[in-house]
Tab-separated table of C-alpha atoms and ligand atoms in Angstrom:
chain	number	residue	atom	x	y	z
A	16	MET	CA	33.896	-16.656	11.429
A	17	SER	CA	31.154	-14.000	11.573
A	18	ARG	CA	27.746	-15.239	10.301
A	19	LEU	CA	26.646	-13.800	7.121
A	20	ARG	CA	23.960	-11.256	7.425
A	21	ILE	CA	21.102	-10.959	4.844
A	22	GLY	CA	19.125	-7.806	4.904
A	23	ILE	CA	15.555	-7.859	3.894
A	24	LEU	CA	13.596	-4.847	2.415
A	25	GLY	CA	10.283	-5.389	3.985
A	26	GLY	CA	9.478	-7.221	7.246
A	27	GLY	CA	6.051	-8.975	5.980
A	28	GLN	CA	5.430	-12.595	6.381
A	29	LEU	CA	7.536	-13.625	3.426
A	30	GLY	CA	10.800	-11.743	5.063
A	31	ARG	CA	9.785	-13.640	8.304
A	32	MET	CA	9.696	-17.067	6.385
A	33	MET	CA	12.914	-16.512	4.628
A	34	ALA	CA	14.441	-15.729	8.057
A	35	LEU	CA	12.995	-18.869	9.599
A	36	ALA	CA	14.480	-20.815	6.803
A	37	GLY	CA	17.882	-19.260	6.888
A	38	TYR	CA	18.572	-19.622	10.737
A	39	PRO	CA	19.329	-23.317	10.736
A	40	LEU	CA	22.073	-22.382	8.103
A	41	ASP	CA	23.385	-20.292	10.748
A	42	LEU	CA	22.689	-17.121	8.510
A	43	ALA	CA	21.518	-13.851	10.365
A	44	PHE	CA	18.943	-11.205	9.010
A	45	SER	CA	18.117	-7.618	9.398
A	46	PHE	CA	14.987	-5.723	8.021
A	47	PHE	CA	13.850	-2.742	6.651
A	48	ASP	CA	10.532	-1.909	7.511
A	49	SER	CA	8.854	1.028	9.372
A	50	ASN	CA	6.360	-0.784	11.161
A	51	PRO	CA	7.890	-1.957	14.578
A	52	ASP	CA	5.165	-4.641	14.747
A	53	CYS	CA	5.729	-6.238	11.390
A	54	PRO	CA	6.026	-9.935	11.207
A	55	SER	CA	9.436	-10.211	11.225
A	56	ALA	CA	10.060	-7.939	14.128
A	57	ALA	CA	11.429	-10.605	16.559
A	58	LEU	CA	13.840	-12.287	13.937
A	59	GLY	CA	16.574	-9.484	13.774
A	60	PRO	CA	17.297	-5.797	13.989
A	61	ARG	CA	14.767	-3.579	12.170
A	62	PHE	CA	15.580	-0.419	10.373
A	63	GLY	CA	13.286	2.195	8.777
A	64	ASP	CA	11.563	5.179	10.272
A	65	ALA	CA	8.165	6.859	9.528
A	66	ASP	CA	9.330	8.507	6.183
A	67	ASN	CA	11.996	5.671	5.371
A	68	SER	CA	14.765	8.472	5.135
A	69	GLU	CA	18.270	7.908	3.481
A	70	ALA	CA	19.890	8.012	6.709
A	71	SER	CA	17.559	4.871	7.861
A	72	LEU	CA	18.393	3.149	4.631
A	73	ASP	CA	22.007	3.714	4.945
A	74	ALA	CA	21.892	2.461	8.494
A	75	PHE	CA	20.098	-0.662	7.309
A	76	ILE	CA	22.791	-0.897	4.293
A	77	ALA	CA	25.598	-0.687	7.098
A	78	SER	CA	23.990	-3.675	8.960
A	79	ALA	CA	24.238	-6.590	6.605
A	80	ASP	CA	26.475	-8.321	4.161
A	81	VAL	CA	24.041	-9.005	1.119
A	82	PHE	CA	20.517	-7.898	0.571
A	83	THR	CA	17.265	-8.940	-0.840
A	84	TYR	CA	13.609	-7.660	-0.858
A	85	GLU	CA	10.238	-9.560	0.043
A	86	PHE	CA	7.874	-7.144	-1.883
A	87	GLU	CA	8.317	-5.714	-5.532
A	88	ASN	CA	6.251	-2.416	-4.793
A	89	ILE	CA	9.327	-0.389	-3.322
A	90	PRO	CA	11.238	2.366	-4.833
A	91	VAL	CA	13.810	1.254	-7.553
A	92	SER	CA	15.934	3.959	-6.068
A	93	TRP	CA	16.323	2.100	-2.670
A	94	VAL	CA	17.540	-1.042	-4.432
A	95	GLU	CA	20.065	0.995	-6.613
A	96	ARG	CA	21.319	2.815	-3.481
A	97	ILE	CA	22.074	-0.722	-2.100
A	98	ALA	CA	23.519	-1.975	-5.140
A	99	ALA	CA	25.984	0.808	-5.252
A	100	GLN	CA	27.507	-0.451	-2.071
A	101	LYS	CA	26.842	-4.172	-1.638
A	102	PRO	CA	25.418	-7.160	-3.527
A	103	VAL	CA	21.740	-7.374	-3.895
A	104	TYR	CA	19.604	-10.090	-5.398
A	105	PRO	CA	17.513	-10.146	-7.448
A	106	GLY	CA	19.192	-7.107	-9.246
A	107	VAL	CA	17.443	-3.894	-10.126
A	108	LYS	CA	16.575	-5.132	-13.610
A	109	SER	CA	14.286	-7.766	-12.295
A	110	LEU	CA	12.393	-5.125	-9.841
A	111	ALA	CA	11.979	-2.688	-12.781
A	112	VAL	CA	10.384	-4.933	-14.949
A	113	SER	CA	8.222	-6.689	-12.469
A	114	GLN	CA	6.927	-3.434	-11.099
A	115	ASN	CA	5.486	-2.233	-14.335
A	116	ARG	CA	3.351	-4.388	-16.225
A	117	ILE	CA	3.929	-2.886	-19.731
A	118	ASN	CA	7.492	-3.705	-19.340
A	119	GLU	CA	6.542	-7.140	-18.115
A	120	LYS	CA	4.368	-7.729	-21.108
A	121	LYS	CA	7.141	-6.373	-23.681
A	122	LEU	CA	9.563	-8.911	-21.917
A	123	PHE	CA	7.121	-12.060	-22.494
A	124	SER	CA	6.699	-10.898	-26.256
A	125	SER	CA	10.506	-10.494	-26.621
A	126	LEU	CA	10.977	-14.096	-25.330
A	127	LYS	CA	8.033	-15.464	-27.505
A	128	ILE	CA	6.093	-16.578	-24.284
A	129	PRO	CA	2.462	-16.232	-25.058
A	130	SER	CA	0.393	-13.702	-23.079
A	131	ALA	CA	-2.713	-11.672	-23.574
A	132	ARG	CA	-2.605	-8.967	-26.366
A	133	PHE	CA	-2.626	-5.625	-24.691
A	134	ALA	CA	-2.494	-1.744	-25.156
A	135	GLU	CA	-1.181	1.035	-23.240
A	136	ILE	CA	-3.964	3.453	-22.021
A	137	ARG	CA	-3.209	7.157	-21.377
A	138	SER	CA	-6.518	8.735	-22.051
A	139	GLU	CA	-10.133	7.879	-22.416
A	140	SER	CA	-9.862	7.932	-26.034
A	141	ASP	CA	-7.058	5.197	-25.801
A	142	LEU	CA	-9.490	3.131	-23.928
A	143	GLN	CA	-12.124	3.388	-26.668
A	144	GLN	CA	-9.441	2.712	-29.472
A	145	ALA	CA	-8.425	-0.572	-27.337
A	146	ALA	CA	-11.970	-1.681	-27.083
A	147	ALA	CA	-12.454	-1.389	-30.986
A	148	THR	CA	-9.085	-3.022	-31.752
A	149	LEU	CA	-8.600	-5.796	-28.939
A	150	GLY	CA	-12.346	-6.388	-28.646
A	151	LEU	CA	-14.427	-6.956	-25.240
A	152	PRO	CA	-14.304	-7.804	-22.570
A	153	LEU	CA	-10.922	-6.077	-21.523
A	154	VAL	CA	-9.380	-6.228	-18.308
A	155	ILE	CA	-8.031	-2.627	-17.312
A	156	LYS	CA	-5.135	-2.478	-14.728
A	157	THR	CA	-2.899	0.201	-13.301
A	158	VAL	CA	0.533	-0.614	-14.706
A	159	THR	CA	2.277	-0.074	-11.448
A	160	MET	CA	1.329	-0.953	-7.685
A	161	GLY	CA	-1.179	-3.580	-8.560
A	162	TYR	CA	-1.304	-6.599	-6.219
A	163	ASP	CA	-4.176	-8.965	-5.195
A	164	GLY	CA	-6.268	-7.856	-8.219
A	165	LYS	CA	-6.349	-4.155	-6.544
A	166	GLY	CA	-6.780	-1.336	-9.454
A	167	GLN	CA	-8.833	-3.393	-11.951
A	168	PHE	CA	-11.879	-2.853	-13.953
A	169	LEU	CA	-13.570	-5.488	-16.035
A	170	LEU	CA	-14.735	-3.619	-19.347
A	171	LYS	CA	-17.590	-5.500	-20.698
A	172	THR	CA	-19.292	-3.066	-22.790
A	173	GLU	CA	-18.362	0.175	-24.711
A	174	GLY	CA	-20.819	1.839	-22.710
A	175	GLN	CA	-18.511	1.192	-19.531
A	176	VAL	CA	-15.642	3.192	-21.017
A	177	SER	CA	-16.237	6.485	-19.227
A	178	GLU	CA	-16.925	4.507	-15.651
A	179	ALA	CA	-13.741	2.759	-16.210
A	180	TRP	CA	-11.795	5.927	-16.865
A	181	ALA	CA	-13.491	7.736	-14.013
A	182	GLN	CA	-12.536	4.546	-11.572
A	183	LEU	CA	-8.744	4.331	-12.705
A	184	GLY	CA	-7.968	7.349	-14.971
A	185	ALA	CA	-6.059	9.171	-12.191
A	186	GLN	CA	-3.819	6.268	-12.090
A	187	ALA	CA	-2.895	6.388	-15.522
A	188	PRO	CA	-0.888	5.078	-17.360
A	189	LEU	CA	-3.184	1.893	-17.527
A	190	ILE	CA	-2.831	-1.325	-19.370
A	191	ALA	CA	-5.991	-2.838	-21.266
A	192	GLU	CA	-5.559	-6.429	-21.610
A	193	GLU	CA	-7.589	-8.905	-23.913
A	194	PHE	CA	-9.853	-11.150	-21.574
A	195	ILE	CA	-8.360	-14.551	-21.484
A	196	HIS	CA	-10.716	-17.266	-21.134
A	197	PHE	CA	-8.778	-19.607	-18.928
A	198	LYS	CA	-9.550	-22.888	-17.489
A	199	ARG	CA	-7.470	-22.554	-14.225
A	200	GLU	CA	-4.543	-20.318	-12.825
A	201	LEU	CA	-1.309	-22.059	-12.431
A	202	SER	CA	1.905	-20.825	-11.236
A	203	ILE	CA	5.411	-21.952	-11.404
A	204	ILE	CA	8.348	-20.936	-9.073
A	205	ALA	CA	11.879	-21.327	-10.019
A	206	VAL	CA	15.233	-20.164	-8.168
A	207	ARG	CA	18.423	-18.973	-9.698
A	208	GLY	CA	21.739	-19.339	-7.887
A	209	ARG	CA	24.625	-17.094	-8.246
A	210	ASP	CA	26.221	-19.590	-10.682
A	211	GLY	CA	23.310	-19.748	-12.849
A	212	LYS	CA	22.234	-22.965	-11.797
A	213	THR	CA	18.366	-23.094	-11.706
A	214	VAL	CA	15.705	-25.173	-10.076
A	215	CYS	CA	11.942	-25.416	-10.581
A	216	TYR	CA	9.215	-26.493	-8.449
A	217	PRO	CA	5.801	-28.393	-10.098
A	218	LEU	CA	3.222	-26.116	-11.444
A	219	THR	CA	0.721	-25.244	-8.569
A	220	GLU	CA	-3.005	-24.748	-9.083
A	221	ASN	CA	-4.400	-21.584	-7.363
A	222	THR	CA	-7.760	-20.517	-6.650
A	223	HIS	CA	-8.654	-16.782	-6.064
A	224	HIS	CA	-11.406	-15.291	-3.916
A	225	ARG	CA	-12.218	-11.573	-4.577
A	226	GLY	CA	-8.750	-11.370	-5.933
A	227	ILE	CA	-6.896	-12.904	-3.038
A	228	LEU	CA	-5.572	-16.299	-3.230
A	229	SER	CA	-7.571	-18.492	-1.206
A	230	HIS	CA	-5.822	-21.896	-1.838
A	231	SER	CA	-2.988	-23.685	-3.663
A	232	ILE	CA	-2.612	-27.465	-4.568
A	233	ALA	CA	0.923	-28.668	-5.775
A	234	PRO	CA	1.501	-30.460	-7.905
A	235	ALA	CA	-1.459	-29.402	-9.971
A	236	GLN	CA	-3.347	-32.371	-10.993
A	237	PHE	CA	-3.724	-33.183	-14.883
A	238	VAL	CA	-0.495	-31.409	-15.913
A	239	ASP	CA	1.245	-33.446	-18.469
A	240	SER	CA	4.923	-33.483	-18.749
A	241	ASP	CA	4.936	-31.071	-21.932
A	242	THR	CA	3.166	-28.504	-19.970
A	243	GLN	CA	5.297	-28.730	-16.921
A	244	LEU	CA	8.243	-28.499	-19.143
A	245	THR	CA	6.938	-25.409	-21.199
A	246	ALA	CA	6.466	-23.560	-18.032
A	247	GLU	CA	10.131	-24.364	-17.000
A	248	ARG	CA	11.273	-23.353	-20.294
A	249	TYR	CA	9.470	-19.873	-19.955
A	250	ILE	CA	10.633	-19.176	-16.501
A	251	SER	CA	14.146	-20.297	-17.285
A	252	ALA	CA	14.219	-17.551	-20.146
A	253	ILE	CA	12.964	-14.946	-18.066
A	254	LEU	CA	15.651	-15.787	-15.479
A	255	HIS	CA	18.362	-15.836	-17.988
A	256	GLU	CA	17.187	-12.661	-19.526
A	257	LEU	CA	16.970	-10.636	-16.288
A	258	ASP	CA	20.328	-12.235	-15.088
A	259	HIS	CA	18.052	-12.917	-12.059
A	260	VAL	CA	19.380	-14.521	-8.738
A	261	GLY	CA	16.823	-15.606	-6.101
A	262	ALA	CA	13.315	-16.920	-6.441
A	263	ILE	CA	11.084	-15.837	-9.374
A	264	THR	CA	7.281	-16.637	-9.659
A	265	LEU	CA	5.615	-16.840	-13.199
A	266	GLU	CA	1.484	-16.859	-12.899
A	267	THR	CA	0.046	-18.251	-15.798
A	268	PHE	CA	-3.518	-19.122	-17.188
A	269	GLU	CA	-4.221	-22.398	-18.668
A	270	THR	CA	-6.138	-22.125	-21.632
A	271	ARG	CA	-7.195	-24.715	-24.545
A	272	ASN	CA	-4.163	-23.253	-26.364
A	273	GLY	CA	-1.594	-23.934	-23.706
A	274	LEU	CA	0.048	-21.561	-21.007
A	275	PHE	CA	-0.403	-17.814	-21.122
A	276	ALA	CA	1.694	-15.786	-18.910
A	277	ASN	CA	0.002	-13.405	-16.732
A	278	GLU	CA	2.658	-11.820	-14.543
A	279	THR	CA	5.997	-12.285	-12.775
A	280	ALA	CA	7.045	-11.515	-9.116
A	281	PRO	CA	10.806	-11.473	-8.253
A	282	ARG	CA	10.495	-13.197	-5.153
A	283	VAL	CA	9.182	-15.883	-2.985
A	284	HIS	CA	5.253	-16.054	-3.502
A	285	ASN	CA	2.064	-17.003	-1.572
A	286	SER	CA	1.466	-19.838	-4.215
A	287	GLY	CA	4.598	-21.635	-2.993
A	288	HIS	CA	4.112	-21.591	0.929
A	289	TRP	CA	3.201	-25.134	0.327
A	290	THR	CA	6.838	-25.785	-0.393
A	291	ILE	CA	7.862	-25.461	3.445
A	292	GLU	CA	6.606	-28.928	4.096
A	293	GLY	CA	5.585	-30.284	0.600
A	294	SER	CA	9.166	-30.225	-0.964
A	295	ARG	CA	12.564	-31.276	0.035
A	296	CYS	CA	13.855	-27.791	0.023
A	297	SER	CA	11.485	-24.785	0.412
A	298	GLN	CA	11.227	-21.919	-1.994
A	299	PHE	CA	12.391	-19.745	1.264
A	300	GLU	CA	15.437	-22.010	1.962
A	301	ASN	CA	16.399	-21.969	-1.726
A	302	HIS	CA	15.965	-18.297	-1.950
A	303	VAL	CA	18.337	-17.583	0.905
A	304	ARG	CA	20.574	-19.958	-0.171
A	305	ALA	CA	20.911	-18.407	-3.787
A	306	VAL	CA	21.085	-14.926	-2.123
A	307	ALA	CA	23.835	-16.294	0.032
A	308	GLY	CA	25.802	-18.054	-2.732
A	309	LEU	CA	25.067	-21.432	-1.297
A	310	PRO	CA	24.036	-24.619	-3.572
A	311	LEU	CA	20.323	-24.909	-4.222
A	312	GLY	CA	18.269	-27.537	-2.699
A	313	ALA	CA	16.012	-30.258	-4.234
A	314	THR	CA	12.380	-29.291	-5.373
A	315	THR	CA	10.905	-32.765	-5.587
A	316	CYS	CA	7.473	-32.996	-4.222
A	317	ASP	CA	6.678	-36.413	-2.480
A	318	ARG	CA	3.236	-35.867	-1.566
A	319	PRO	CA	0.404	-33.885	-2.817
A	320	THR	CA	0.164	-30.764	-0.786
A	321	ALA	CA	-2.155	-28.006	-0.301
A	322	MET	CA	-1.860	-24.429	1.003
A	323	ILE	CA	-4.872	-22.570	2.686
A	324	ASN	CA	-4.869	-19.082	3.410
A	325	ILE	CA	-6.123	-17.910	6.654
A	326	ILE	CA	-7.765	-14.574	5.707
A	327	GLY	CA	-9.450	-11.939	7.785
A	328	GLN	CA	-10.044	-14.040	10.871
A	329	HIS	CA	-8.020	-16.677	12.757
A	330	PRO	CA	-9.325	-20.314	13.199
A	331	ALA	CA	-8.964	-21.928	16.686
A	332	THR	CA	-5.424	-23.141	16.974
A	333	GLU	CA	-6.530	-26.189	18.635
A	334	ASP	CA	-8.761	-27.278	15.830
A	335	ILE	CA	-6.142	-27.197	13.225
A	336	LEU	CA	-3.617	-28.884	15.400
A	337	GLN	CA	-5.957	-31.872	15.759
A	338	LEU	CA	-5.511	-32.725	12.207
A	339	PRO	CA	-2.486	-35.034	11.920
A	340	ASP	CA	-1.385	-33.877	8.349
A	341	ALA	CA	-2.010	-30.015	8.989
A	342	HIS	CA	0.686	-27.525	9.662
A	343	LEU	CA	-0.240	-24.148	10.881
A	344	HIS	CA	1.576	-20.890	10.173
A	345	LEU	CA	0.512	-17.857	11.689
A	346	TYR	CA	2.214	-14.526	10.802
A	347	GLY	CA	1.514	-12.428	14.226
A	348	LYS	CA	-0.992	-10.239	12.641
A	349	SER	CA	-3.938	-8.622	13.950
A	350	GLU	CA	-7.188	-9.571	12.307
A	351	ARG	CA	-8.672	-7.153	9.649
A	352	GLU	CA	-10.845	-8.001	6.604
A	353	GLY	CA	-8.982	-9.433	3.732
A	354	ARG	CA	-5.887	-9.528	5.335
A	355	LYS	CA	-3.597	-12.480	5.168
A	356	LEU	CA	-3.050	-13.703	8.735
A	357	GLY	CA	-1.507	-17.024	8.128
A	358	HIS	CA	-1.778	-20.322	6.411
A	359	ILE	CA	-2.248	-24.028	6.703
A	360	THR	CA	-0.411	-26.728	4.826
A	361	LEU	CA	-2.011	-30.206	4.358
A	362	THR	CA	-0.140	-33.114	2.753
A	363	ALA	CA	-1.996	-36.303	1.489
A	364	ASN	CA	-1.112	-39.627	0.056
A	365	ASN	CA	-3.231	-38.699	-3.073
A	366	HIS	CA	-5.207	-35.748	-4.503
A	367	HIS	CA	-8.507	-37.244	-3.457
A	368	ASP	CA	-7.509	-37.352	0.189
A	369	LEU	CA	-6.121	-33.891	-0.173
A	370	ALA	CA	-9.613	-32.546	-1.210
A	371	THR	CA	-11.179	-34.145	1.584
A	372	GLY	CA	-8.730	-32.686	3.956
A	373	ILE	CA	-9.259	-29.154	2.406
A	374	THR	CA	-12.991	-29.598	3.009
A	375	GLN	CA	-12.224	-30.384	6.714
A	376	VAL	CA	-10.034	-27.228	7.021
A	377	ALA	CA	-12.736	-24.895	5.470
A	378	ASP	CA	-15.068	-26.315	8.244
A	379	MET	CA	-12.728	-25.092	10.852
A	380	LEU	CA	-12.260	-21.507	9.257
A	381	PRO	CA	-14.292	-18.821	10.530
A	382	ASN	CA	-14.583	-17.296	7.208
A	383	PRO	CA	-14.940	-20.430	4.764
A	384	MET	CA	-16.745	-18.177	2.248
A	385	ALA	CA	-12.879	-17.329	1.121
A	386	LEU	CA	-12.202	-20.996	0.499
A	387	PHE	CA	-15.504	-21.896	-1.291
A	388	PRO	CA	-17.186	-18.970	-2.589
A	389	GLY	CA	-20.074	-21.298	-3.260
A	390	LYS	CA	-20.612	-22.073	0.251
B	22	LIG	P1	-3.464	-9.892	-11.495
B	22	LIG	O1	-3.409	-8.684	-10.626
B	22	LIG	O2	-2.949	-9.627	-13.069
B	22	LIG	O3	-3.071	-11.437	-11.135
B	22	LIG	O4	-5.022	-10.360	-11.661
B	22	LIG	C1	-5.956	-10.614	-10.835
B	22	LIG	C2	-6.848	-11.647	-11.335
B	22	LIG	O5	-7.593	-11.041	-12.298
B	22	LIG	C3	-6.236	-12.962	-11.893
B	22	LIG	O6	-5.860	-13.791	-11.107
B	22	LIG	C4	-7.148	-13.459	-12.875
B	22	LIG	O7	-8.269	-14.227	-12.205
B	22	LIG	C5	-7.826	-12.055	-13.285
B	22	LIG	N1	-7.361	-11.647	-14.645
B	22	LIG	C6	-6.313	-10.727	-14.733
B	22	LIG	N2	-5.767	-10.706	-16.116
B	22	LIG	C7	-6.776	-11.358	-16.864
B	22	LIG	C8	-7.094	-11.607	-18.303
B	22	LIG	N3	-6.070	-10.882	-19.143
B	22	LIG	N4	-8.101	-12.222	-18.515
B	22	LIG	C9	-8.910	-12.863	-17.549
B	22	LIG	N5	-8.594	-12.644	-16.533
B	22	LIG	C10	-7.570	-11.883	-15.741
């Protein structure tokens, strides 16, 4: 019997970790990425030329049996072209909604999932109007192509409207969102199989620095079962509405009035990297199981786990490997400011020991500012 081959649009670290999770199940992989040095390059045949021509996409489609993607900022037309010939999970609808913040917000509201009030912005006067009706501060974001906090402006006073428009107007349409006074950011990842069966991971607490995820802790502390169940209800409603197959992530703000949805990603997520060592079956394995039509694995987390991103500069490998509860994941990327180069997973018997471990790791990072901004 020939091995099932999964074609992944994108050859970054997420594609790499999907393949690393799929090989023990005897799955094979190919990648569509124009960069010959992409993190997945050594893990299967790579397709895609400098301008990602239709011919190169067709060669990629011919190379595999079933398809997925590891990044949502790709043309919907690519996924449509694949879907016309072979199965692709998640489907076009999931991609189209998550690429567009307005569509996402409309989805939240149709499913009665609380999220920030918002207005669509097409002109400077729309922005003035939004400031008057929604109040200040407002978070102004591009509707498409935003990630890691890129393309955002925090509008604090009416006097800044022209500045905000000068900075982002060329990328209109924009979205203006009411500023949510949140206690912390929590995300939940769920995976839905082809048969509709769904598994959810525990809520994870995420800390960002300059818009980039710095570290995650799972399960998030001080989460009561009602909050976990609410998050599961929200993400299950989204999965069902999109008829989604594969992993999906819902980022939320925890407020005094409960969880507010911020955004979704139709894929495995940086805030779920901890699942490789911290959960019975990782987000990557569960995603490839779903795409391959296999039964999903348990999402139980037996020990508190942290994931610390390595950003910009590598630590000394020998230092990290001295820590008995640490696991080092390097993505094979060269150093560059703000670039995610790898991550470290730490497990501990309790959250107190985990916090001690995080401090220890921070001391080994060349760039601990990213982990503890106050330091
Ligand atoms: P996003 O690209 O939507 O994930 O936004 C990047 C970061 O900006 C989030 O992680 C939050 O810290 C902050 N942020 C985004 N939207 C809001 C909002 N409506 N209210 C308060 N903070 C926000």
